[in-house]
């Protein structure tokens, strides 16, 4: 069975990219090249909410992810959320992501609504959904990023 790990982080820094890099560091995946995919969970995958990723392989390799990401220049608040539901019979499932300059409650409501809409498009029987939210206040003069990512397996060589 393959493992998909849900990780998250939020951080502030002097630039938008530096705050994104620092948020990835909080999630434990700052040393990888991220390749985003849409939001389908393969059959027989196990999804674990772990917070910070374990060692997933050598630096510079590729990680396949579904990413919710929001960055703002303070003052303000950024929130990112990832929701998922798997088939009740170990079949496929779905991730949905929402992020933006909003509070924790709004981003969670939006991601739950999106997941429900995605479930309605499919003829699968789903187990109960799960949600992870990361939210951070951005101070004036700082950029702040919040991320929640689903990381598919371990890293793979990029070249």
Tab-separated table of N, CA and C in Angstrom:
chain	number	residue	atom	x	y	z
A	1	UNK	N	0.848	-1.179	0.000
A	1	UNK	CA	0.000	0.000	0.000
A	1	UNK	C	0.894	1.242	0.000
A	2	UNK	N	0.600	2.189	-0.860
A	2	UNK	CA	1.348	3.440	-0.939
A	2	UNK	C	0.849	4.410	0.123
A	3	UNK	N	1.757	5.281	0.582
A	3	UNK	CA	1.396	6.263	1.597
A	3	UNK	C	1.437	7.666	1.014
A	4	UNK	N	0.389	8.422	1.287
A	4	UNK	CA	0.329	9.843	0.979
A	4	UNK	C	0.309	10.563	2.318
A	5	UNK	N	1.290	11.451	2.521
A	5	UNK	CA	1.396	12.170	3.784
A	5	UNK	C	0.879	13.594	3.625
A	6	UNK	N	0.023	14.029	4.541
A	6	UNK	CA	-0.452	15.407	4.560
A	6	UNK	C	0.442	16.176	5.535
A	7	UNK	N	1.069	17.242	5.008
A	7	UNK	CA	1.997	18.060	5.792
A	7	UNK	C	1.558	19.516	5.711
A	8	UNK	N	2.008	20.332	6.671
A	8	UNK	CA	1.602	21.733	6.672
A	8	UNK	C	2.636	22.603	7.356
A	9	UNK	N	2.545	23.906	7.059
A	9	UNK	CA	3.425	24.875	7.687
A	9	UNK	C	2.995	26.281	7.336
A	10	UNK	N	3.490	27.229	8.105
A	10	UNK	CA	3.256	28.646	7.833
A	10	UNK	C	4.449	29.408	8.362
A	11	UNK	N	4.837	30.467	7.639
A	11	UNK	CA	6.013	31.227	8.049
A	11	UNK	C	5.982	32.614	7.441
A	12	UNK	N	6.755	33.500	8.067
A	12	UNK	CA	6.914	34.873	7.591
A	12	UNK	C	8.372	35.121	7.257
A	13	UNK	N	8.585	36.006	6.276
A	13	UNK	CA	9.940	36.354	5.836
A	13	UNK	C	9.871	37.669	5.074
A	14	UNK	N	11.043	38.241	4.692
A	14	UNK	CA	11.040	39.542	4.028
A	14	UNK	C	10.490	39.539	2.596
A	15	UNK	N	10.453	38.375	1.918
A	15	UNK	CA	9.908	38.305	0.556
A	15	UNK	C	8.884	37.178	0.471
A	16	UNK	N	8.064	37.219	-0.568
A	16	UNK	CA	7.050	36.182	-0.763
A	16	UNK	C	7.696	34.810	-0.938
A	17	UNK	N	8.740	34.712	-1.776
A	17	UNK	CA	9.379	33.419	-2.015
A	17	UNK	C	10.061	32.899	-0.760
A	18	UNK	N	10.686	33.799	0.012
A	18	UNK	CA	11.334	33.363	1.250
A	18	UNK	C	10.305	32.846	2.254
A	19	UNK	N	9.126	33.450	2.299
A	19	UNK	CA	8.104	32.970	3.233
A	19	UNK	C	7.563	31.611	2.777
A	20	UNK	N	7.456	31.404	1.471
A	20	UNK	CA	7.029	30.106	0.932
A	20	UNK	C	8.057	29.034	1.274
A	21	UNK	N	9.338	29.339	1.053
A	21	UNK	CA	10.405	28.394	1.359
A	21	UNK	C	10.390	28.046	2.849
A	22	UNK	N	10.201	29.039	3.705
A	22	UNK	CA	10.166	28.803	5.154
A	22	UNK	C	8.946	27.979	5.556
A	23	UNK	N	7.802	28.194	4.896
A	23	UNK	CA	6.613	27.390	5.181
A	23	UNK	C	6.846	25.936	4.764
A	24	UNK	N	7.512	25.738	3.622
A	24	UNK	CA	7.856	24.378	3.199
A	24	UNK	C	8.809	23.733	4.199
A	25	UNK	N	9.731	24.522	4.766
A	25	UNK	CA	10.655	23.996	5.778
A	25	UNK	C	9.884	23.527	7.013
A	26	UNK	N	8.865	24.277	7.419
A	26	UNK	CA	8.041	23.840	8.556
A	26	UNK	C	7.356	22.510	8.259
A	27	UNK	N	7.007	22.305	6.987
A	27	UNK	CA	6.357	21.062	6.576
A	27	UNK	C	7.363	19.940	6.319
A	28	UNK	N	8.660	20.267	6.280
A	28	UNK	CA	9.697	19.261	6.093
A	28	UNK	C	9.997	18.896	4.654
A	29	UNK	N	9.590	19.753	3.706
A	29	UNK	CA	9.791	19.404	2.288
A	29	UNK	C	10.487	20.519	1.505
A	30	UNK	N	11.279	21.339	2.177
A	30	UNK	CA	11.956	22.473	1.535
A	30	UNK	C	13.072	22.078	0.591
A	31	UNK	N	13.558	20.860	0.657
A	31	UNK	CA	14.711	20.471	-0.155
A	31	UNK	C	14.352	19.648	-1.380
A	32	UNK	N	13.075	19.711	-1.793
A	32	UNK	CA	12.624	18.923	-2.934
A	32	UNK	C	12.041	19.824	-4.013
A	33	UNK	N	11.985	19.305	-5.228
A	33	UNK	CA	11.319	19.963	-6.343
A	33	UNK	C	9.891	19.421	-6.390
A	34	UNK	N	8.930	20.311	-6.210
A	34	UNK	CA	7.534	19.901	-6.121
A	34	UNK	C	6.878	19.878	-7.490
A	35	UNK	N	6.172	18.796	-7.767
A	35	UNK	CA	5.419	18.649	-9.006
A	35	UNK	C	3.956	18.499	-8.618
A	36	UNK	N	3.156	19.489	-8.982
A	36	UNK	CA	1.741	19.481	-8.606
A	36	UNK	C	0.923	18.613	-9.543
A	37	UNK	N	-0.003	17.892	-8.950
A	37	UNK	CA	-0.960	17.090	-9.706
A	37	UNK	C	-2.358	17.518	-9.289
A	38	UNK	N	-3.353	17.078	-10.064
A	38	UNK	CA	-4.719	17.380	-9.659
A	38	UNK	C	-5.026	16.562	-8.415
A	39	UNK	N	-6.185	16.160	-8.184
A	39	UNK	CA	-6.555	15.793	-6.824
A	39	UNK	C	-7.122	14.393	-6.640
A	40	UNK	N	-6.708	13.425	-7.434
A	40	UNK	CA	-7.254	12.081	-7.303
A	40	UNK	C	-6.307	11.214	-6.484
A	41	UNK	N	-6.859	10.544	-5.497
A	41	UNK	CA	-6.114	9.615	-4.657
A	41	UNK	C	-6.209	8.239	-5.306
A	42	UNK	N	-5.078	7.616	-5.603
A	42	UNK	CA	-5.135	6.280	-6.205
A	42	UNK	C	-5.763	5.254	-5.247
A	43	UNK	N	-6.357	4.216	-5.837
A	43	UNK	CA	-6.903	3.121	-5.030
A	43	UNK	C	-5.783	2.507	-4.198
A	44	UNK	N	-6.126	2.000	-3.052
A	44	UNK	CA	-5.202	1.323	-2.134
A	44	UNK	C	-4.130	2.233	-1.551
A	45	UNK	N	-4.302	3.545	-1.603
A	45	UNK	CA	-3.355	4.465	-0.959
A	45	UNK	C	-3.823	4.736	0.464
A	46	UNK	N	-2.873	4.875	1.361
A	46	UNK	CA	-3.168	5.241	2.742
A	46	UNK	C	-2.797	6.706	2.923
A	47	UNK	N	-3.729	7.532	3.406
A	47	UNK	CA	-3.472	8.949	3.644
A	47	UNK	C	-3.281	9.161	5.139
A	48	UNK	N	-2.128	9.757	5.499
A	48	UNK	CA	-1.800	10.027	6.899
A	48	UNK	C	-1.536	11.514	7.079
A	49	UNK	N	-2.184	12.147	8.038
A	49	UNK	CA	-1.883	13.538	8.401
A	49	UNK	C	-0.722	13.500	9.385
A	50	UNK	N	0.459	13.952	8.944
A	50	UNK	CA	1.668	13.840	9.767
A	50	UNK	C	2.228	15.180	10.215
A	51	UNK	N	1.826	16.278	9.597
A	51	UNK	CA	2.327	17.601	9.977
A	51	UNK	C	3.647	17.924	9.327
A	52	UNK	N	4.705	17.241	9.750
A	52	UNK	CA	6.039	17.434	9.175
A	52	UNK	C	6.477	16.129	8.534
A	53	UNK	N	6.950	16.218	7.297
A	53	UNK	CA	7.350	15.013	6.567
A	53	UNK	C	8.609	14.401	7.168
A	54	UNK	N	8.704	13.079	7.140
A	54	UNK	CA	9.955	12.423	7.495
A	54	UNK	C	10.940	12.587	6.331
A	55	UNK	N	12.114	12.011	6.437
A	55	UNK	CA	13.068	12.013	5.336
A	55	UNK	C	12.447	11.257	4.165
A	56	UNK	N	12.305	11.932	3.040
A	56	UNK	CA	11.675	11.331	1.867
A	56	UNK	C	12.665	11.040	0.745
A	57	UNK	N	13.941	11.210	1.015
A	57	UNK	CA	14.958	10.921	0.008
A	57	UNK	C	15.927	12.079	-0.135
A	58	UNK	N	16.871	11.957	-1.088
A	58	UNK	CA	17.922	12.959	-1.265
A	58	UNK	C	17.384	14.327	-1.696
A	59	UNK	N	18.067	15.374	-1.265
A	59	UNK	CA	17.727	16.743	-1.664
A	59	UNK	C	17.783	16.878	-3.177
A	60	UNK	N	16.911	17.691	-3.714
A	60	UNK	CA	16.886	17.970	-5.148
A	60	UNK	C	16.018	17.033	-5.957
A	61	UNK	N	15.507	15.984	-5.327
A	61	UNK	CA	14.650	15.066	-6.062
A	61	UNK	C	13.232	15.624	-6.175
A	62	UNK	N	12.403	14.926	-6.942
A	62	UNK	CA	11.041	15.340	-7.237
A	62	UNK	C	10.064	14.727	-6.234
A	63	UNK	N	9.128	15.555	-5.772
A	63	UNK	CA	8.002	15.075	-4.965
A	63	UNK	C	6.712	15.423	-5.690
A	64	UNK	N	5.819	14.467	-5.781
A	64	UNK	CA	4.499	14.695	-6.361
A	64	UNK	C	3.570	15.141	-5.239
A	65	UNK	N	2.882	16.278	-5.453
A	65	UNK	CA	2.060	16.870	-4.396
A	65	UNK	C	0.747	17.417	-4.931
A	66	UNK	N	-0.227	17.508	-4.042
A	66	UNK	CA	-1.397	18.367	-4.191
A	66	UNK	C	-1.175	19.468	-3.176
A	67	UNK	N	-1.265	20.735	-3.605
A	67	UNK	CA	-0.859	21.844	-2.751
A	67	UNK	C	-1.933	22.908	-2.602
A	68	UNK	N	-2.200	23.267	-1.348
A	68	UNK	CA	-2.980	24.461	-1.022
A	68	UNK	C	-1.982	25.479	-0.497
A	69	UNK	N	-1.962	26.676	-1.101
A	69	UNK	CA	-0.930	27.672	-0.767
A	69	UNK	C	-1.497	29.075	-0.876
A	70	UNK	N	-1.219	29.890	0.138
A	70	UNK	CA	-1.611	31.301	0.097
A	70	UNK	C	-0.475	32.134	0.682
A	71	UNK	N	-0.207	33.272	0.030
A	71	UNK	CA	0.821	34.208	0.492
A	71	UNK	C	0.230	35.607	0.488
A	72	UNK	N	0.592	36.398	1.497
A	72	UNK	CA	0.163	37.795	1.544
A	72	UNK	C	1.287	38.652	2.112
A	73	UNK	N	1.261	39.909	1.738
A	73	UNK	CA	2.119	40.912	2.365
A	73	UNK	C	1.289	41.529	3.483
A	74	UNK	N	1.789	41.453	4.714
A	74	UNK	CA	1.028	41.896	5.875
A	74	UNK	C	0.740	43.386	5.849
A	75	UNK	N	-0.244	43.822	6.615
A	75	UNK	CA	-0.996	43.007	7.551
A	75	UNK	C	-2.125	42.236	6.871
A	76	UNK	N	-2.488	41.137	7.468
A	76	UNK	CA	-3.558	40.299	6.946
A	76	UNK	C	-3.468	38.902	7.514
A	77	UNK	N	-4.289	38.021	6.997
A	77	UNK	CA	-4.278	36.617	7.420
A	77	UNK	C	-4.330	35.747	6.178
A	78	UNK	N	-3.513	34.695	6.177
A	78	UNK	CA	-3.559	33.705	5.107
A	78	UNK	C	-3.941	32.360	5.694
A	79	UNK	N	-4.704	31.605	4.915
A	79	UNK	CA	-5.129	30.271	5.334
A	79	UNK	C	-5.080	29.338	4.142
A	80	UNK	N	-4.741	28.097	4.415
A	80	UNK	CA	-4.718	27.049	3.396
A	80	UNK	C	-5.388	25.820	3.997
A	81	UNK	N	-6.159	25.104	3.172
A	81	UNK	CA	-6.852	23.913	3.654
A	81	UNK	C	-6.828	22.835	2.591
A	82	UNK	N	-6.738	21.606	3.059
A	82	UNK	CA	-6.798	20.436	2.202
A	82	UNK	C	-7.813	19.487	2.817
A	83	UNK	N	-8.781	19.060	2.015
A	83	UNK	CA	-9.784	18.093	2.463
A	83	UNK	C	-9.656	16.852	1.602
A	84	UNK	N	-9.975	15.716	2.183
A	84	UNK	CA	-9.930	14.490	1.396
A	84	UNK	C	-10.953	13.499	1.898
A	85	UNK	N	-11.354	12.637	0.972
A	85	UNK	CA	-12.247	11.527	1.282
A	85	UNK	C	-11.857	10.379	0.373
A	86	UNK	N	-11.809	9.200	0.947
A	86	UNK	CA	-11.457	8.012	0.186
A	86	UNK	C	-12.685	7.133	0.039
A	87	UNK	N	-12.657	6.289	-0.961
A	87	UNK	CA	-13.754	5.349	-1.159
A	87	UNK	C	-13.853	4.424	0.034
A	88	UNK	N	-15.044	4.059	0.368
A	88	UNK	CA	-15.261	3.184	1.511
A	88	UNK	C	-14.683	1.790	1.281
A	89	UNK	N	-14.442	1.418	0.032
A	89	UNK	CA	-13.987	0.061	-0.297
A	89	UNK	C	-12.524	0.013	-0.756
A	90	UNK	N	-11.671	0.888	-0.240
A	90	UNK	CA	-10.253	0.976	-0.625
A	90	UNK	C	-10.057	1.334	-2.097
A	91	UNK	N	-11.069	1.925	-2.695
A	91	UNK	CA	-10.949	2.413	-4.067
A	91	UNK	C	-10.321	3.793	-4.075
A	92	UNK	N	-10.462	4.532	-5.162
A	92	UNK	CA	-9.855	5.863	-5.248
A	92	UNK	C	-10.563	6.868	-4.350
A	93	UNK	N	-9.957	8.041	-4.247
A	93	UNK	CA	-10.527	9.118	-3.451
A	93	UNK	C	-10.174	10.462	-4.050
A	94	UNK	N	-10.475	11.522	-3.318
A	94	UNK	CA	-10.260	12.881	-3.803
A	94	UNK	C	-9.622	13.757	-2.744
A	95	UNK	N	-8.747	14.650	-3.195
A	95	UNK	CA	-8.289	15.786	-2.412
A	95	UNK	C	-8.930	17.027	-3.005
A	96	UNK	N	-9.251	17.998	-2.171
A	96	UNK	CA	-9.642	19.329	-2.633
A	96	UNK	C	-8.858	20.330	-1.803
A	97	UNK	N	-8.429	21.402	-2.454
A	97	UNK	CA	-7.642	22.417	-1.774
A	97	UNK	C	-8.264	23.794	-1.961
A	98	UNK	N	-8.136	24.611	-0.929
A	98	UNK	CA	-8.586	25.996	-0.956
A	98	UNK	C	-7.585	26.809	-0.152
A	99	UNK	N	-7.287	28.017	-0.625
A	99	UNK	CA	-6.346	28.881	0.090
A	99	UNK	C	-6.604	30.327	-0.293
A	100	UNK	N	-6.232	31.237	0.593
A	100	UNK	CA	-6.362	32.649	0.275
A	100	UNK	C	-6.230	33.528	1.495
A	101	UNK	N	-6.484	34.803	1.281
A	101	UNK	CA	-6.467	35.771	2.375
A	101	UNK	C	-7.833	35.728	3.040
A	102	UNK	N	-7.976	34.789	3.951
A	102	UNK	CA	-9.242	34.573	4.653
A	102	UNK	C	-8.947	33.927	5.986
A	103	UNK	N	-9.968	33.840	6.818
A	103	UNK	CA	-9.747	33.229	8.124
A	103	UNK	C	-9.926	31.717	8.048
A	104	UNK	N	-9.563	31.073	9.134
A	104	UNK	CA	-9.584	29.616	9.235
A	104	UNK	C	-10.974	29.035	8.919
A	105	UNK	N	-12.010	29.635	9.442
A	105	UNK	CA	-13.357	29.115	9.252
A	105	UNK	C	-13.788	29.195	7.791
A	106	UNK	N	-13.480	30.316	7.112
A	106	UNK	CA	-13.879	30.480	5.713
A	106	UNK	C	-13.162	29.489	4.803
A	107	UNK	N	-11.861	29.275	5.035
A	107	UNK	CA	-11.127	28.351	4.178
A	107	UNK	C	-11.609	26.919	4.413
A	108	UNK	N	-11.936	26.583	5.649
A	108	UNK	CA	-12.438	25.228	5.911
A	108	UNK	C	-13.811	25.020	5.279
A	109	UNK	N	-14.676	26.009	5.387
A	109	UNK	CA	-15.998	25.897	4.767
A	109	UNK	C	-15.853	25.730	3.248
A	110	UNK	N	-14.969	26.526	2.632
A	110	UNK	CA	-14.783	26.447	1.181
A	110	UNK	C	-14.241	25.107	0.726
A	111	UNK	N	-13.287	24.549	1.460
A	111	UNK	CA	-12.703	23.280	1.032
A	111	UNK	C	-13.700	22.133	1.221
A	112	UNK	N	-14.516	22.214	2.260
A	112	UNK	CA	-15.545	21.180	2.451
A	112	UNK	C	-16.595	21.240	1.334
A	113	UNK	N	-16.981	22.458	0.938
A	113	UNK	CA	-17.955	22.609	-0.156
A	113	UNK	C	-17.381	22.081	-1.466
A	114	UNK	N	-16.107	22.381	-1.736
A	114	UNK	CA	-15.470	21.894	-2.956
A	114	UNK	C	-15.386	20.385	-2.994
A	115	UNK	N	-14.989	19.784	-1.877
A	115	UNK	CA	-14.901	18.328	-1.822
A	115	UNK	C	-16.269	17.691	-2.044
A	116	UNK	N	-17.297	18.237	-1.418
A	116	UNK	CA	-18.647	17.692	-1.598
A	116	UNK	C	-19.073	17.769	-3.068
A	117	UNK	N	-18.740	18.878	-3.733
A	117	UNK	CA	-19.081	19.006	-5.156
A	117	UNK	C	-18.323	17.967	-5.987
A	118	UNK	N	-17.056	17.746	-5.681
A	118	UNK	CA	-16.277	16.735	-6.396
A	118	UNK	C	-16.803	15.333	-6.170
A	119	UNK	N	-17.249	15.057	-4.966
A	119	UNK	CA	-17.806	13.743	-4.670
A	119	UNK	C	-19.081	13.495	-5.472
A	120	UNK	N	-19.890	14.540	-5.649
A	120	UNK	CA	-21.136	14.398	-6.401
A	120	UNK	C	-20.896	14.053	-7.864
A	121	UNK	N	-19.725	14.406	-8.400
A	121	UNK	CA	-19.395	14.111	-9.794
A	121	UNK	C	-19.005	12.654	-10.022
A	122	UNK	N	-18.772	11.925	-8.957
A	122	UNK	CA	-18.250	10.569	-9.072
A	122	UNK	C	-19.235	9.553	-8.515
A	123	UNK	N	-19.217	8.389	-9.114
A	123	UNK	CA	-20.108	7.307	-8.698
A	123	UNK	C	-19.373	6.386	-7.728
A	124	UNK	N	-18.824	6.983	-6.666
A	124	UNK	CA	-18.081	6.234	-5.656
A	124	UNK	C	-18.781	6.416	-4.317
A	125	UNK	N	-18.645	5.451	-3.461
A	125	UNK	CA	-19.147	5.557	-2.096
A	125	UNK	C	-17.983	6.012	-1.215
A	126	UNK	N	-18.089	7.192	-0.639
A	126	UNK	CA	-16.993	7.787	0.123
A	126	UNK	C	-17.146	7.585	1.624
A	127	UNK	N	-16.013	7.412	2.290
A	127	UNK	CA	-15.969	7.449	3.745
A	127	UNK	C	-16.033	8.916	4.179
A	128	UNK	N	-16.082	9.159	5.472
A	128	UNK	CA	-16.168	10.527	5.993
A	128	UNK	C	-14.942	11.344	5.589
A	129	UNK	N	-15.154	12.618	5.236
A	129	UNK	CA	-14.028	13.470	4.847
A	129	UNK	C	-13.173	13.872	6.044
A	130	UNK	N	-11.913	14.212	5.736
A	130	UNK	CA	-10.986	14.761	6.725
A	130	UNK	C	-10.474	16.094	6.190
A	131	UNK	N	-10.121	16.998	7.096
A	131	UNK	CA	-9.668	18.340	6.708
A	131	UNK	C	-8.470	18.734	7.569
A	132	UNK	N	-7.479	19.350	6.921
A	132	UNK	CA	-6.364	19.973	7.633
A	132	UNK	C	-6.295	21.427	7.205
A	133	UNK	N	-6.181	22.335	8.179
A	133	UNK	CA	-6.130	23.773	7.929
A	133	UNK	C	-4.881	24.349	8.586
A	134	UNK	N	-4.200	25.246	7.846
A	134	UNK	CA	-3.085	26.028	8.400
A	134	UNK	C	-3.427	27.493	8.182
A	135	UNK	N	-3.262	28.316	9.225
A	135	UNK	CA	-3.631	29.725	9.142
A	135	UNK	C	-2.632	30.542	9.948
A	136	UNK	N	-2.278	31.717	9.427
A	136	UNK	CA	-1.279	32.543	10.124
A	136	UNK	C	-1.572	34.013	9.878
A	137	UNK	N	-1.420	34.805	10.904
A	137	UNK	CA	-1.526	36.263	10.803
A	137	UNK	C	-0.229	36.804	10.215
A	138	UNK	N	-0.332	37.718	9.263
A	138	UNK	CA	0.833	38.354	8.644
A	138	UNK	C	0.999	39.748	9.224
A	139	UNK	N	2.164	40.014	9.777
A	139	UNK	CA	2.453	41.323	10.335
A	139	UNK	C	2.851	42.301	9.241
A	140	UNK	N	2.652	43.578	9.482
A	140	UNK	CA	3.038	44.618	8.542
A	140	UNK	C	4.535	44.532	8.256
A	141	UNK	N	4.897	44.671	6.978
A	141	UNK	CA	6.297	44.628	6.583
A	141	UNK	C	6.843	43.241	6.344
A	142	UNK	N	6.019	42.209	6.498
A	142	UNK	CA	6.439	40.821	6.281
A	142	UNK	C	5.518	40.153	5.274
A	143	UNK	N	6.059	39.195	4.543
A	143	UNK	CA	5.251	38.309	3.715
A	143	UNK	C	5.021	37.038	4.522
A	144	UNK	N	3.824	36.507	4.423
A	144	UNK	CA	3.488	35.294	5.159
A	144	UNK	C	2.824	34.307	4.208
A	145	UNK	N	3.231	33.044	4.317
A	145	UNK	CA	2.680	31.965	3.499
A	145	UNK	C	2.166	30.855	4.401
A	146	UNK	N	1.008	30.306	4.044
A	146	UNK	CA	0.460	29.105	4.683
A	146	UNK	C	0.332	28.033	3.610
A	147	UNK	N	0.746	26.803	3.930
A	147	UNK	CA	0.659	25.689	2.989
A	147	UNK	C	0.108	24.451	3.683
A	148	UNK	N	-0.643	23.663	2.934
A	148	UNK	CA	-1.007	22.301	3.305
A	148	UNK	C	-0.824	21.486	2.029
A	149	UNK	N	-0.062	20.399	2.128
A	149	UNK	CA	0.243	19.593	0.946
A	149	UNK	C	0.013	18.115	1.225
A	150	UNK	N	-0.426	17.416	0.199
A	150	UNK	CA	-0.470	15.958	0.213
A	150	UNK	C	0.729	15.501	-0.602
A	151	UNK	N	1.622	14.747	0.017
A	151	UNK	CA	2.865	14.311	-0.612
A	151	UNK	C	2.733	12.834	-0.951
A	152	UNK	N	2.796	12.523	-2.242
A	152	UNK	CA	2.616	11.154	-2.735
A	152	UNK	C	3.926	10.377	-2.638
A	153	UNK	N	4.040	9.486	-1.664
A	153	UNK	CA	5.179	8.598	-1.548
A	153	UNK	C	6.479	9.311	-1.210
A	154	UNK	N	7.586	8.707	-1.633
A	154	UNK	CA	8.915	9.257	-1.418
A	154	UNK	C	9.373	10.017	-2.652
A	155	UNK	N	10.518	10.693	-2.542
A	155	UNK	CA	11.057	11.452	-3.667
A	155	UNK	C	11.565	10.502	-4.755
A	156	UNK	N	11.681	11.057	-5.962
A	156	UNK	CA	12.192	10.310	-7.106
A	156	UNK	C	13.225	11.161	-7.818
A	157	UNK	N	14.236	10.541	-8.432
A	157	UNK	CA	15.235	11.339	-9.160
A	157	UNK	C	14.573	12.195	-10.225
A	158	UNK	N	15.074	13.416	-10.370
A	158	UNK	CA	14.524	14.344	-11.358
A	158	UNK	C	15.308	14.287	-12.665
A	159	UNK	N	16.546	13.845	-12.566
A	159	UNK	CA	17.353	13.685	-13.797
A	159	UNK	C	17.987	12.298	-13.816
